[in-house]
Every structure is written in structure tokens, then in C-alpha cells.
Tab-separated table of C-alpha atoms in Angstrom:
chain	number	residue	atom	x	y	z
A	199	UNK	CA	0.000	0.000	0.000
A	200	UNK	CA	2.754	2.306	1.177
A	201	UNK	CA	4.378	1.410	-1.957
A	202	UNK	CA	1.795	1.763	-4.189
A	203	UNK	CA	1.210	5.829	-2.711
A	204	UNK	CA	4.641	6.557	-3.136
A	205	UNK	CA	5.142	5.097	-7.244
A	206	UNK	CA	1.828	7.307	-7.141
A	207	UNK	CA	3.460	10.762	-5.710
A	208	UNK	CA	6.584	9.957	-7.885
A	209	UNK	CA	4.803	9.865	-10.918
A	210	UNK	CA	2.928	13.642	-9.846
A	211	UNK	CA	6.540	15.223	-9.424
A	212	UNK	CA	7.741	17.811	-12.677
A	213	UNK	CA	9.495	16.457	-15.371
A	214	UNK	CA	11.426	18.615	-18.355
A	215	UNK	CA	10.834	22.129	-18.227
A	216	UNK	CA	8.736	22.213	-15.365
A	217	UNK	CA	11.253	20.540	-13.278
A	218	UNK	CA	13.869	22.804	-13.977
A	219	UNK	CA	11.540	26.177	-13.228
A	220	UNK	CA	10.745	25.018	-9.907
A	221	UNK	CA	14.137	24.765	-9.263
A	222	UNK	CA	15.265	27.962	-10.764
A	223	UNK	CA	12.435	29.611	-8.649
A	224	UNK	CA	13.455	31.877	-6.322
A	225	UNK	CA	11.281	33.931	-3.844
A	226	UNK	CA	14.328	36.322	-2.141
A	227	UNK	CA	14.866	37.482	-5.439
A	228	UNK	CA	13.081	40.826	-4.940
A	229	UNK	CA	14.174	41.227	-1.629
A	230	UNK	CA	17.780	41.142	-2.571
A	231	UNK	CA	16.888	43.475	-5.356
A	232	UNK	CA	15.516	45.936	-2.444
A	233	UNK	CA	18.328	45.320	-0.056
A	234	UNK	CA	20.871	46.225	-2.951
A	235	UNK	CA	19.503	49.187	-2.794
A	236	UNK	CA	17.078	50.661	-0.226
A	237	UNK	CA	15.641	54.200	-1.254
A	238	UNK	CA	14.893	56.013	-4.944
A	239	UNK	CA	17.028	58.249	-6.261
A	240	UNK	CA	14.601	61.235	-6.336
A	241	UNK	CA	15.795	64.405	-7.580
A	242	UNK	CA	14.954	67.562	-5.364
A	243	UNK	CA	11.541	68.357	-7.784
A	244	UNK	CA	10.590	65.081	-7.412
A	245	UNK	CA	11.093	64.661	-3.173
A	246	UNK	CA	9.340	67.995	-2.788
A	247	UNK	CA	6.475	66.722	-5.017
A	248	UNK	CA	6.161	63.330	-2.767
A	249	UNK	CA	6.226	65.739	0.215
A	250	UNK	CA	3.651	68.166	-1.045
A	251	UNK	CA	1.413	65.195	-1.542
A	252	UNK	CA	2.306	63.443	1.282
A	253	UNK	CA	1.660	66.602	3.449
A	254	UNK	CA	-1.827	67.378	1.033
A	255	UNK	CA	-3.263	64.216	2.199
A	256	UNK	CA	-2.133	64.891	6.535
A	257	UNK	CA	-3.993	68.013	6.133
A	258	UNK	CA	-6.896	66.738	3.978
A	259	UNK	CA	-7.463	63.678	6.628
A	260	UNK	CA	-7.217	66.043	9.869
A	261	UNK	CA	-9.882	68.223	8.466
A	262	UNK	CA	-12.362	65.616	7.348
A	263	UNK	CA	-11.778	64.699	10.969
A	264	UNK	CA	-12.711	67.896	12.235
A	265	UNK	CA	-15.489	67.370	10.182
A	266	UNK	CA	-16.435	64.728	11.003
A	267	UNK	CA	-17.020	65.593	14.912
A	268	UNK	CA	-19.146	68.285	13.542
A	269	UNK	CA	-21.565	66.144	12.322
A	270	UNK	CA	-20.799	67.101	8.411
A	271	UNK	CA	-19.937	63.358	7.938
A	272	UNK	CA	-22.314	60.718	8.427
A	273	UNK	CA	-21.648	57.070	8.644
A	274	UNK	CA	-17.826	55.963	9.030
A	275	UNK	CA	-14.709	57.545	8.407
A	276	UNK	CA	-11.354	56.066	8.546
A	277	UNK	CA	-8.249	58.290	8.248
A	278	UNK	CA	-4.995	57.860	6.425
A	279	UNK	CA	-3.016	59.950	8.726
A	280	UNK	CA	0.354	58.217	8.980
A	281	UNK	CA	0.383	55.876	6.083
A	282	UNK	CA	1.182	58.929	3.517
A	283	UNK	CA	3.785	57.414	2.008
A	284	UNK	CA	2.887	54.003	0.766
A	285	UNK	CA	0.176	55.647	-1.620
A	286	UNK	CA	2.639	58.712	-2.464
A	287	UNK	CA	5.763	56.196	-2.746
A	288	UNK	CA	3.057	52.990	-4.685
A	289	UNK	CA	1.135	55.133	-6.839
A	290	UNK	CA	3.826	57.823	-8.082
A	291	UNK	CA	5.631	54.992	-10.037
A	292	UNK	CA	2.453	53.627	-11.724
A	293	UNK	CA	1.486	54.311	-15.200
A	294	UNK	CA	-1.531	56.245	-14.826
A	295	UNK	CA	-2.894	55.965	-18.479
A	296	UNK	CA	-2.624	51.921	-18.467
A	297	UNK	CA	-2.515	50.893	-14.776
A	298	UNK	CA	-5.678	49.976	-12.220
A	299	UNK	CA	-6.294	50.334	-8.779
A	300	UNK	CA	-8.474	48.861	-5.914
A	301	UNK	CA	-8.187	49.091	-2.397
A	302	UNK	CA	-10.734	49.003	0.847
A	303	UNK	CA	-12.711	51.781	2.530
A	304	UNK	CA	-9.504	53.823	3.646
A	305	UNK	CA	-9.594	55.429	0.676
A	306	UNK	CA	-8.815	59.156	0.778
A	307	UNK	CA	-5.516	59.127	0.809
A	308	UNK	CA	-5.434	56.500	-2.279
A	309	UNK	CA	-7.665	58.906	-4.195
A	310	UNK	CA	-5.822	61.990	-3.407
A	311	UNK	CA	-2.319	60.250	-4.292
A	312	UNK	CA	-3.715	60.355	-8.347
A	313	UNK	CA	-4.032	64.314	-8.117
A	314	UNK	CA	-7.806	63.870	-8.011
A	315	UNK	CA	-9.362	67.492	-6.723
A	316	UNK	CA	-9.572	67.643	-3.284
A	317	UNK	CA	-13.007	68.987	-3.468
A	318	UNK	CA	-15.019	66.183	-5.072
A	319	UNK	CA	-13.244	64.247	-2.780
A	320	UNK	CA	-14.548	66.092	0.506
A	321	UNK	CA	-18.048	66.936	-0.968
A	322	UNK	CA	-18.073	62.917	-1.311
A	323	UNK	CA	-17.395	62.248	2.087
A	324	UNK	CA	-20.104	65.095	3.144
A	325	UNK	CA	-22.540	63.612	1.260
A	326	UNK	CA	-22.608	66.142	-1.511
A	327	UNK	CA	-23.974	66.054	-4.797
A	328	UNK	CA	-20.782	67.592	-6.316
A	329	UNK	CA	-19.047	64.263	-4.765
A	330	UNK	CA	-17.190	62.321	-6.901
A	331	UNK	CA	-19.915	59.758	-6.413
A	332	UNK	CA	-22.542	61.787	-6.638
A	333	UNK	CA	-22.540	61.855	-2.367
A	334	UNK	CA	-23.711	58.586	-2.611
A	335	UNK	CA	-20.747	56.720	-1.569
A	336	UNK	CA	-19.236	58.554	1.252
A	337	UNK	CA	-15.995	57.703	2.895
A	338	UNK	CA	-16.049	54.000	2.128
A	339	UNK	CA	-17.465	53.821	-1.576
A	340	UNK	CA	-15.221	56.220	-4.006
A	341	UNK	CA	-14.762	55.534	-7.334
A	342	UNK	CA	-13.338	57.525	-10.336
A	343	UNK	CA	-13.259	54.858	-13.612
A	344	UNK	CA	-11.645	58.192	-14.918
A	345	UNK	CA	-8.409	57.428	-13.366
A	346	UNK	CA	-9.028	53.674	-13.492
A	347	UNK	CA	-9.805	53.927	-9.405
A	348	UNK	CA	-12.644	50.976	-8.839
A	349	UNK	CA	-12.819	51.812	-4.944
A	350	UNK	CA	-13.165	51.975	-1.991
A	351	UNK	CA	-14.504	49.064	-0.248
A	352	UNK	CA	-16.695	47.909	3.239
A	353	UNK	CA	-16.485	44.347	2.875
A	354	UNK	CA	-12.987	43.104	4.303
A	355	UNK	CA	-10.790	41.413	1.838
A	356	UNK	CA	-13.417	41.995	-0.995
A	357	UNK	CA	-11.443	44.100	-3.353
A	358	UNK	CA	-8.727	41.636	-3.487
A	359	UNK	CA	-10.603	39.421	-5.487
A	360	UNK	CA	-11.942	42.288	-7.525
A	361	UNK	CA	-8.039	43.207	-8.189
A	362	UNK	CA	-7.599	40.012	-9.614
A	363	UNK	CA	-10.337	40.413	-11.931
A	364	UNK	CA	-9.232	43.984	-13.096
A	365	UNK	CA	-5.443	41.979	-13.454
A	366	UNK	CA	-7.070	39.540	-15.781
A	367	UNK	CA	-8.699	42.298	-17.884
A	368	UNK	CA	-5.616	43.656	-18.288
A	369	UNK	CA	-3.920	40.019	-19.458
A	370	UNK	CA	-7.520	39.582	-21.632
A	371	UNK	CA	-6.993	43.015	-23.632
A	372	UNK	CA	-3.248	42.957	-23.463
A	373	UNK	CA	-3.249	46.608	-22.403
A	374	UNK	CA	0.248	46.411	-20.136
A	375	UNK	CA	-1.321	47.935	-17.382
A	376	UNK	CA	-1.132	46.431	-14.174
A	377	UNK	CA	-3.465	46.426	-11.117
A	378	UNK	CA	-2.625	47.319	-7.824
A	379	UNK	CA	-4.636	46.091	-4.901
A	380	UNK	CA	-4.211	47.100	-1.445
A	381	UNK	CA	-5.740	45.638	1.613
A	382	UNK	CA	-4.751	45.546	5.563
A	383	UNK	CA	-2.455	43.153	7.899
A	384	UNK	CA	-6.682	42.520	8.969
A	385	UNK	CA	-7.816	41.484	5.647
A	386	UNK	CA	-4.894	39.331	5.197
A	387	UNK	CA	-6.327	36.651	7.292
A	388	UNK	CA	-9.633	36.293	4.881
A	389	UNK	CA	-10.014	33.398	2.753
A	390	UNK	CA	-10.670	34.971	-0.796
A	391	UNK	CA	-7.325	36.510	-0.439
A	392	UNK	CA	-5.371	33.422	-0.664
A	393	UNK	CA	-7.799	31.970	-3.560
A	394	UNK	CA	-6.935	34.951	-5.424
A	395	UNK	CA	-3.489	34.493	-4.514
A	396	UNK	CA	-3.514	31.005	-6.023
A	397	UNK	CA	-5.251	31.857	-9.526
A	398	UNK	CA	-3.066	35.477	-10.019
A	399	UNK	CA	-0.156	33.219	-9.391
A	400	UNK	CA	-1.442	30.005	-11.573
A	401	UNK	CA	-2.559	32.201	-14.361
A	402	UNK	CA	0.162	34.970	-14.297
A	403	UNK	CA	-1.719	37.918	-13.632
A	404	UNK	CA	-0.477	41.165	-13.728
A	405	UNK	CA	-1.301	42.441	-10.526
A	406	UNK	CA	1.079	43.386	-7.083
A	407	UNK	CA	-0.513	42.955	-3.488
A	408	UNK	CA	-0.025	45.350	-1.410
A	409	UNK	CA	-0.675	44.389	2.404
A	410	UNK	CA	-0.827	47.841	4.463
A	411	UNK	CA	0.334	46.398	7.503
A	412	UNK	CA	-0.599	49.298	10.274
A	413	UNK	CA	-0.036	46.903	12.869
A	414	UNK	CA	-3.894	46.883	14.800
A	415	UNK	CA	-6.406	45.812	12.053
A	416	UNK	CA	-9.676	46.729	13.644
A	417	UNK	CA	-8.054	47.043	17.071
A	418	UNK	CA	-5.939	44.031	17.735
A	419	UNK	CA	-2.008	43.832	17.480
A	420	UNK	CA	-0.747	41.141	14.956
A	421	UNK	CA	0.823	39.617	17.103
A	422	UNK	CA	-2.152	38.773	18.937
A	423	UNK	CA	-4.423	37.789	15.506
A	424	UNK	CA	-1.983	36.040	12.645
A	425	UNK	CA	-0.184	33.232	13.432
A	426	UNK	CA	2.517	34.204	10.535
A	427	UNK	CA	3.294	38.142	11.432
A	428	UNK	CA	5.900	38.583	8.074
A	429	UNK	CA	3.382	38.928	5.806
A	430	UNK	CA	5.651	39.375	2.612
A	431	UNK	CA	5.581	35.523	3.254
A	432	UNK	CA	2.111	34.985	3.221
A	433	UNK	CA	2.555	34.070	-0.912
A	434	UNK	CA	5.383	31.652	-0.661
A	435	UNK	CA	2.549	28.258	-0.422
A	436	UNK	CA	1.758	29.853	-4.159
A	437	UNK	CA	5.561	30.792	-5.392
A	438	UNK	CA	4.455	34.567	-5.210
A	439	UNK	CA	7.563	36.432	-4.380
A	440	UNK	CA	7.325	38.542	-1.522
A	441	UNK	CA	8.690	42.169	-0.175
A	442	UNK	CA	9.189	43.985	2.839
A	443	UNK	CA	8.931	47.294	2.632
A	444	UNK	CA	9.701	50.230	5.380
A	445	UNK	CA	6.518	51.963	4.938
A	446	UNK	CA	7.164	55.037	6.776
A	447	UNK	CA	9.997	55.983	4.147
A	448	UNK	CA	8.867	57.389	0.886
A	449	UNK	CA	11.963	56.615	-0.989
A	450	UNK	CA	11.848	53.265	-0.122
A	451	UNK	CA	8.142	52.586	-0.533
A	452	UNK	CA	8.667	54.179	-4.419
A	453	UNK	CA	12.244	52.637	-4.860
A	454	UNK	CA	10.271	48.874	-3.775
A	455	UNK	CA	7.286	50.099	-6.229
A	456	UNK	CA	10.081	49.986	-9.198
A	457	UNK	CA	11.365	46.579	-8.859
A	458	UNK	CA	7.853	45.206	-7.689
A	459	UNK	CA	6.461	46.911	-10.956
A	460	UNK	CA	8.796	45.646	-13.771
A	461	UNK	CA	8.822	42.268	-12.388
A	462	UNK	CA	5.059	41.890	-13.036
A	463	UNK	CA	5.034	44.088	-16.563
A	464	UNK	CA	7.614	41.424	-17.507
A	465	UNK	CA	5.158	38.906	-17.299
A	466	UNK	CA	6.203	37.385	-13.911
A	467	UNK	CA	2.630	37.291	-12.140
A	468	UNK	CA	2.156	38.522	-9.166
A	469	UNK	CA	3.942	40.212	-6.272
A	470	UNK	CA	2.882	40.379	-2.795
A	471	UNK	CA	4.709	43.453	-0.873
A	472	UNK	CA	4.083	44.299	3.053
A	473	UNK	CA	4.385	47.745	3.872
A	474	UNK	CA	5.078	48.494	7.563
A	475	UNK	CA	3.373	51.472	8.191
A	476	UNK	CA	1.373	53.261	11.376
A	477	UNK	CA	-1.885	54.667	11.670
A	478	UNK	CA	-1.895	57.970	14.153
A	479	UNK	CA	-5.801	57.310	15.030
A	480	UNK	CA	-8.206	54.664	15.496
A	481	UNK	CA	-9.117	52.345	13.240
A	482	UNK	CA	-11.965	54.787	12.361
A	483	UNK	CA	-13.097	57.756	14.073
A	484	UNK	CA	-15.478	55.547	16.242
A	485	UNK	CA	-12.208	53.995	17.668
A	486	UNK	CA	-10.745	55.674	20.839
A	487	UNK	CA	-7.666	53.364	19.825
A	488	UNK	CA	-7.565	52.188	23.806
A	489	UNK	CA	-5.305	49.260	22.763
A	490	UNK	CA	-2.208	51.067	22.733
A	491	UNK	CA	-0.295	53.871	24.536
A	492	UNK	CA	-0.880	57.529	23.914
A	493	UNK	CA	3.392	56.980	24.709
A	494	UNK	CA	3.642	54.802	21.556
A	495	UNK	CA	2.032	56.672	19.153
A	496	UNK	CA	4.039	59.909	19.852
A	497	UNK	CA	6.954	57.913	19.807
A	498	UNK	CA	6.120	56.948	16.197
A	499	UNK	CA	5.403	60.693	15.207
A	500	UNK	CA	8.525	61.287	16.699
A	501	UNK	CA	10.760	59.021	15.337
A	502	UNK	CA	9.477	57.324	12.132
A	503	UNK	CA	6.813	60.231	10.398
A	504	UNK	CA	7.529	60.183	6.612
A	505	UNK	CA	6.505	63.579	6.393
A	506	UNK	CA	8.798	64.833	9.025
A	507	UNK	CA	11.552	62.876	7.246
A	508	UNK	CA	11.064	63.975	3.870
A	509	UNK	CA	11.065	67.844	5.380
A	510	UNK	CA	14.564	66.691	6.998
A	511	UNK	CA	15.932	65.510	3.770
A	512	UNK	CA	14.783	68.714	1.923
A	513	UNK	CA	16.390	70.731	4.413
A	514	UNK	CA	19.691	69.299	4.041
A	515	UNK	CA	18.909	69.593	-0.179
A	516	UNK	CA	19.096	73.833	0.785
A	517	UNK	CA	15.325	74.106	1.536
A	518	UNK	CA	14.869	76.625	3.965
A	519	UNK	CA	11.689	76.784	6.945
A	520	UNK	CA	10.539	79.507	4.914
A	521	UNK	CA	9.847	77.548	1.786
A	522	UNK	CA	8.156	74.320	3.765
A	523	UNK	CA	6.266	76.207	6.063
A	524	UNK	CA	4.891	78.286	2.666
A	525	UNK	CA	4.009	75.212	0.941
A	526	UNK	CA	2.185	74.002	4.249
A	527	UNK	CA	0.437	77.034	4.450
A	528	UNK	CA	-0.360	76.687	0.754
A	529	UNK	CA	-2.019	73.565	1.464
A	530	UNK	CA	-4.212	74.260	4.527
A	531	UNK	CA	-5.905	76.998	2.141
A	532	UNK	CA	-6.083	74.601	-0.731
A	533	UNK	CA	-7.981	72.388	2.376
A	534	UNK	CA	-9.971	74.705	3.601
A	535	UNK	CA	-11.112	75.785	0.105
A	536	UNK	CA	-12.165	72.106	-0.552
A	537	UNK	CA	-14.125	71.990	2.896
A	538	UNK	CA	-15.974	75.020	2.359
A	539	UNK	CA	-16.881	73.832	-1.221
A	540	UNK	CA	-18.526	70.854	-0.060
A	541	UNK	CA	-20.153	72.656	3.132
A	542	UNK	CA	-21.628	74.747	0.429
A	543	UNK	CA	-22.984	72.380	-2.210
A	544	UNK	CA	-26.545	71.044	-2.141
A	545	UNK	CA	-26.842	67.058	-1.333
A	546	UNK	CA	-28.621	64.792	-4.099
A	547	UNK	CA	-31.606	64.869	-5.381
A	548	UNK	CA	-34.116	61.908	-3.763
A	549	UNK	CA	-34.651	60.906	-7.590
A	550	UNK	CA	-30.730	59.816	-7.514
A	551	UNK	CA	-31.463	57.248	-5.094
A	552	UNK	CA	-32.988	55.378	-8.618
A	553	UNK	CA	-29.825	56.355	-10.682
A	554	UNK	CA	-26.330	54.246	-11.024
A	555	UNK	CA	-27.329	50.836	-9.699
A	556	UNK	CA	-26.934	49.394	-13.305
A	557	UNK	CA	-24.060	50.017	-15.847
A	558	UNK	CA	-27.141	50.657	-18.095
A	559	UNK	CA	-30.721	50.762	-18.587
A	560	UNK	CA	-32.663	48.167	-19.332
């Protein structure tokens, strides 16, 4: 019997050329690419553009928040503040005619990374009719097909699976975009995630992963929830090379992006990359965060905020206080013009309540 299993396993093993790939497979590849060489060489226009935006979306996210305790923003809300610079560092190296993106319903920050107006984007979240979804979506549910954005997400882990549908309309039409699909250390535990994880890989679909790792999901350490914490390893069971990314650093976030990004144009399938990053608030603004120390998050703003370090590097480039604290002051206004916009535009007709739940009319 034993025997008989064993002639049977034998005969499963890869022969030829499928023999030899296995064993030419390699999942460190990446990550010796990154190690090589940690940050992107950004030139001083292009390190004071990732800060602008970087420091566009802090000041965006801390006045929906205002808003928010108001009462100008229903439902949830779920800031970005201290994860700037995976969607500056991700999204500045994709190719914004060809390329896709999906993520869940922390989705500002995503949205303001593509240059998208800041006032659509806070009339959406007030519920406005000038919102980029009509004020039908809110914080969760933003979409621009304009900039190939397809959300915004509730459901946990959903948009995963809707990534690797976008990634396999890109490998139907033979576009050479790619998709990128972002979801949290949380999400990472779901099951769809590793199904998609298994057809991307089996079917070489363009698409990278991009695990936001903040460390809390919904409010409990990883430590405490996943039973594998390195979750640039969570694709090995599929041969989906992984990367870990500092997530706080700009430079490196975009410099990972690059070698991530040609892999998968070159028609390697899929790449999952972990980005260590922090959230400065609860998990929304619901969440008085009670699972960790007021002393830890300072010590994080303190030590590891990607704004405050690209301000440092500029500095040393011959920016002066002057010039940063302009361009901050530049941006507050730019804010402020966005929140009085939407404070000022009517919400939706009841009649839209009828409109966009089909693609057309039938």
C-alpha cells in the first residue's frame, strides 16, 4: 500500500521544463533586489512633489476629521493619517494611463495620491452632490473609472478578489497595465485573499498585493491575531515572491514600487509586498484606539513620520523653513477651500437614489 502511494506521488513530481523552473524559482529574489539598494534616487523636484502630496493628504485627513465631529460626515470615516507614504511612494511609479487600482474603505488618501481634486473628494465624504460619487458613496465607496480607481470598499478582503479580476482584464486586452490592490495586515487573514493568490499566481496575472500592515487591524495587534506576522511571506505556499517594505519611508516605498512593478510588466505574475506602516488614530473615528499607549504613538510621530523625514531631507537639499512652512500654508488653504466647497454644495436629489445601480438601462 505504502508502496503503491509513493510510485503514485513519484509519478505527480515535474518532469522537463517544469522541473527545472521550480528549481530555478526563487522567492528572495526581490528582496535582494531591495536590499541592494534601499531608497529612490529622487531628484529635489521630485522629493518635494512626494512631500507636497504626502503633506496634502495629513492636512486633507485632519480636516475631514474635524469634520467629522461636527456632524458634516455621516456614517464611518477612517483616516490615512500616517500611512502617507505608501500611496505617495506605490502610486507615483504607476502608469496612470494603463494601470488599475483597488483598495478598501480607507480610501482618501489613495484617491488623493492620483491628483484627483480635493473637493469632489470632501463633498463625497459630506454627502454632496458635487461628490465624486454623486454623495452617494461617502468615505467607504469612491470611485473615479476616470483614473481607473474601482474603490473603496466595506467588505474586508473583498477588493482583493476584484483586483484580480481587473489583473485579468488587463492580461484579456493585453493593455500592459497592471493592477494594484491594497488591503490591511486585517484582511490578510480572509479566505478569498489566498484563492486569489492562487489563480493570479497560476494564471500569471499582472497584478502586485499590497498588504498595508498598520499593525492593529480593527483594534488588535498582529501579534495577537496572525499566526505568521511577516506577511511578505504569506505568498510563498503559491511561489508569489514577496517584499518587505519600510513603509514610513517614501523613498523606499517608491524605490520597492520599481522593482515590484517591472517584475510583473515582464510577465512574472504577481507580487505580494508588506508595507510596515502606522496609523496615528483609530481604526476609524469611532475607535478611541484604547489598545495602545498615547506613549507609543508619539513615539512613532517622533521618530518614524515620513513627512517629518522627507522635510529633513529637503532641508539638508538647501530648503529653507521659509519655503516648507509656505508650501504648508499653501495647502491648509487649498484644504480649507475644498471643505468650504462641499459645506456649500446642495446634497442629491431623492430621484438619484434610482440612478447608477446598473451600468445601463434596461
Amino acid at each position: 500500500m505504502a508502496r503503491a502511494a509513493s510510485k503514485k506521488q513519484a509519478a505527480k513530481k515535474p518532469t522537463g521544463d517544469d522541473a527545472s523552473a521550480q528549481r530555478d524559482f526563487a522567492l528572495h529574489s526581490l528582496q535582494d533586489r531591495l536590499e541592494e539598494k534601499r531608497q529612490f534616487a529622487a531628484s529635489d523636484d521630485q522629493l518635494l512633489e512626494f512631500y507636497e502630496q504626502m503633506l496634502l493628504i495629513r492636512r486633507f485627513e485632519e480636516r475631514a476629521g474635524q469634520l467629522y465631529g461636527l456632524g458634516l460626515i455621516g456614517g464611518f470615516c477612517h483616516l490615512y493619517i500616517g500611512q502617507e507614504a505608501v500611496a505617495i511612494g506605490l502610486q507615483s511609479a504607476l502608469d496612470n494611463d494603463k494601470d488599475s487600482v483597488i483598495t478598501g474603505y480607507r480610501d482618501h488618501g489613495h484617491m488623493l495620491a492620483y491628483g484627483i481634486d480635493p473637493k469632489v473628494i470632501m463633498a463625497e465624504l459630506t454627502g454632496r452632490q458635487a461628490g465624486i460619487s454623486k454623495g452617494k458613496g461617502g468615505s467607504m465607496h469612491m470611485f473615479s473609472t476616470e483614473h481607473k480607481f474601482y474603490g473603496g470598499h466595506g467588505i474586508v478582503g473583498a477588493q482583493v478578489a476584484l483586483g484580480g479580476g481587473l489583473a485579468l482584464a488587463h492580461q484579456y486586452r493585453d493593455d500592459g497595465g497592471i493592477c494594484l490592490a491594497y488591503f490591511g495586515d486585517g484582511a490578510a487573514n480572509q479566505g478569498q485573499v489566498y484563492e486569489t493568490f492562487n489563480m493570479a499566481s497560476l494564471w500569471k496575472l499582472p497584478i502586485v498585493f499590497v498588504i498595508e500592515n498598520n499593525q492593529y487591524a480593527m483594534g488588535t495587534a498582529v501579534s495577537r491575531s496572525s499566526a505568521e506576522t511577516d506577511f511578505y511571506r504569506r505568498g510563498t505556499a503559491f511561489r508569489i515572491p514577496g517584499m518587505d517594505v519600510n513603509g514610513m519611508d517614501v523613498l523606499e516605498v517608491r524605490n520597492a514600487a520599481e522593482i515590484a512593478f517591472e517584475h510583473v510588466r515582464g510577465g512574472n505574475g504577481p507580487v505580494l509586498m508588506e508595507l510596515n506602516t502606522y496609523r496615528y488614530r483609530g481604526h476609524s473615528m469611532s475607535d478611541p484606539a484604547k489598545y495602545r499607549t498615547r506613549e507609543e504613538v508619539q513615539d512613532k510621530r517622533d521618530n518614524q513620520d515620513p513627512i517629518e523625514a522627507a522635510k529633513k531631507a529637503l532641508l539638508e537639499r538647501g530648503k529653507t523653513e521659509d519655503d516648507l512652512k509656505a508650501i504648508d500654508k499653501a495647502i491648509r488653504a487649498r484644504v480649507s477651500e475644498a471643505a468650504d466647497f462641499a459645506e456649500s454644495s446642495p446634497e442629491p436629489e431623492p430621484a438619484e437614489l434610482y440612478t447608477d445601480v446598473l451600468v445601463e438601462e434596461y
